[in-house]
Short mmCIF file of C-alpha atoms in Angstrom, two decimals:
data_model
loop_
_atom_site.label_atom_id
_atom_site.label_comp_id
_atom_site.label_asym_id
_atom_site.label_seq_id
_atom_site.Cartn_x
_atom_site.Cartn_y
_atom_site.Cartn_z
CA MET F 1 -9.00 11.11 10.37
CA ALA F 2 -8.70 8.56 13.18
CA ARG F 3 -6.61 8.42 16.35
CA VAL F 4 -4.93 5.02 16.08
CA LEU F 5 -3.04 2.98 18.67
CA ALA F 6 -0.85 0.48 16.82
CA TYR F 7 0.27 -2.42 19.01
CA VAL F 8 2.87 -3.76 16.59
CA PRO F 9 6.02 -4.97 18.36
CA ASP F 10 7.72 -5.85 15.03
CA LEU F 11 9.52 -2.52 14.56
CA LEU F 12 10.07 -2.90 10.82
CA PHE F 13 6.49 -3.77 9.98
CA GLY F 14 5.27 -1.36 12.65
CA SER F 15 7.09 1.53 11.02
CA ASN F 16 5.54 0.53 7.68
CA VAL F 17 2.07 0.50 9.25
CA VAL F 18 2.65 3.86 10.92
CA GLY F 19 4.01 5.43 7.74
CA ALA F 20 1.09 4.22 5.65
CA LEU F 21 -1.50 5.34 8.20
CA GLN F 22 0.12 8.73 8.76
CA GLY F 23 0.37 9.18 5.01
CA GLU F 24 -3.43 9.02 4.90
CA GLY F 25 -3.79 11.53 7.72
CA HIS F 26 -4.31 9.23 10.70
CA ASP F 27 -2.78 10.20 14.05
CA VAL F 28 -0.84 7.08 15.04
CA THR F 29 0.89 6.03 18.25
CA LEU F 30 3.07 2.92 17.90
CA VAL F 31 3.54 0.79 21.04
CA SER F 32 5.42 -2.44 21.68
CA ALA F 33 3.12 -3.42 24.57
CA LEU F 34 -0.52 -2.67 25.09
CA PRO F 35 -0.86 0.10 27.68
CA ALA F 36 -3.41 -0.25 30.48
CA ASP F 37 -5.21 2.87 29.30
CA VAL F 38 -6.14 2.86 25.63
CA SER F 39 -8.85 5.48 25.99
CA GLY F 40 -8.73 8.22 23.42
CA SER F 41 -8.03 5.83 20.58
CA GLU F 42 -10.64 5.41 17.88
CA VAL F 43 -8.99 2.35 16.31
CA ILE F 44 -6.62 -0.14 17.93
CA VAL F 45 -4.47 -2.16 15.53
CA VAL F 46 -2.98 -5.36 16.98
CA ASP F 47 -0.28 -7.56 15.43
CA LEU F 48 -1.35 -11.18 15.96
CA THR F 49 1.46 -12.75 13.94
CA SER F 50 3.25 -13.83 17.12
CA ASP F 51 2.15 -14.22 20.73
CA ALA F 52 -1.41 -14.06 19.43
CA GLU F 53 -3.01 -15.69 22.45
CA GLU F 54 -1.30 -13.25 24.82
CA ARG F 55 -2.19 -10.22 22.68
CA ILE F 56 -5.81 -11.27 22.28
CA ALA F 57 -6.06 -11.72 26.06
CA ALA F 58 -4.38 -8.34 26.69
CA LEU F 59 -6.88 -6.57 24.48
CA ALA F 60 -9.80 -8.50 25.97
CA GLY F 61 -8.69 -7.31 29.42
CA ALA F 62 -8.31 -3.66 28.39
CA ASP F 63 -10.98 -1.01 28.60
CA VAL F 64 -11.16 0.00 24.95
CA GLY F 65 -14.22 2.20 25.35
CA ASP F 66 -15.70 2.93 21.94
CA ALA F 67 -12.51 2.07 20.05
CA ARG F 68 -12.80 -0.34 17.13
CA THR F 69 -10.27 -3.17 16.94
CA LEU F 70 -8.32 -4.43 13.94
CA GLY F 71 -6.10 -7.48 14.22
CA PHE F 72 -3.83 -8.92 11.57
CA TYR F 73 -2.39 -12.43 11.46
CA ALA F 74 -0.21 -14.72 9.34
CA HIS F 75 -2.46 -16.07 6.57
CA VAL F 76 -1.58 -19.68 7.40
CA GLU F 77 -2.94 -19.34 10.96
CA GLY F 78 -6.69 -19.38 10.49
CA GLU F 79 -7.17 -20.42 14.11
CA VAL F 80 -5.72 -17.05 15.18
CA ARG F 81 -8.35 -15.26 13.09
CA GLU F 82 -11.08 -17.37 14.64
CA ALA F 83 -9.79 -16.76 18.19
CA ALA F 84 -9.61 -13.00 17.62
CA GLU F 85 -13.13 -12.93 16.19
CA ARG F 86 -14.43 -14.92 19.17
CA ALA F 87 -12.68 -12.43 21.49
CA GLY F 88 -14.60 -9.59 19.86
CA PHE F 89 -12.20 -7.98 17.40
CA ASP F 90 -14.17 -5.87 14.95
CA LEU F 91 -12.03 -6.89 11.97
CA VAL F 92 -9.30 -9.53 11.56
CA VAL F 93 -7.32 -9.67 8.31
CA PRO F 94 -4.22 -11.38 6.95
CA ARG F 95 -0.97 -9.42 7.34
CA SER F 96 -0.71 -9.07 3.55
CA LEU F 97 -4.07 -7.29 3.42
CA MET F 98 -2.98 -5.02 6.28
CA ALA F 99 0.15 -4.15 4.31
CA ARG F 100 -1.82 -3.36 1.15
CA GLU F 101 -4.96 -1.76 2.53
CA GLY F 102 -4.24 -0.77 6.13
CA PRO F 103 -5.22 2.90 5.78
CA ALA F 104 -8.50 2.03 4.07
CA LEU F 105 -9.30 -0.60 6.70
CA VAL F 106 -8.69 1.89 9.52
CA THR F 107 -10.75 4.57 7.76
CA ARG F 108 -13.59 2.09 7.33
CA LEU F 109 -13.51 1.08 10.99
CA ALA F 110 -13.29 4.67 12.21
CA GLY F 111 -16.27 5.61 10.05
CA ASP F 112 -18.53 2.72 11.04
#
């Protein structure tokens, strides 16, 4: 399965994401800030439900190598989805979809 860097500062939701991804066999590292070096990750998951502009900029400034990027946002903030897509995220989904189908989304991105 995939090596995943989960940039999810919300510890409660972050632990849910990690648990779901690990339950499907993914190797997950949870961080509360995006490290300068994200090499070695196959998929980078970014929480865009708060501080979206800052997090999009942080990822845009990072050397992600061949890693695929998955952002999730509050469903009422369509402009966040659009900004993340413009910044080059591979996939941007509502938080509810991340909660329901996170492991499948990561598997799909890692396999593309």
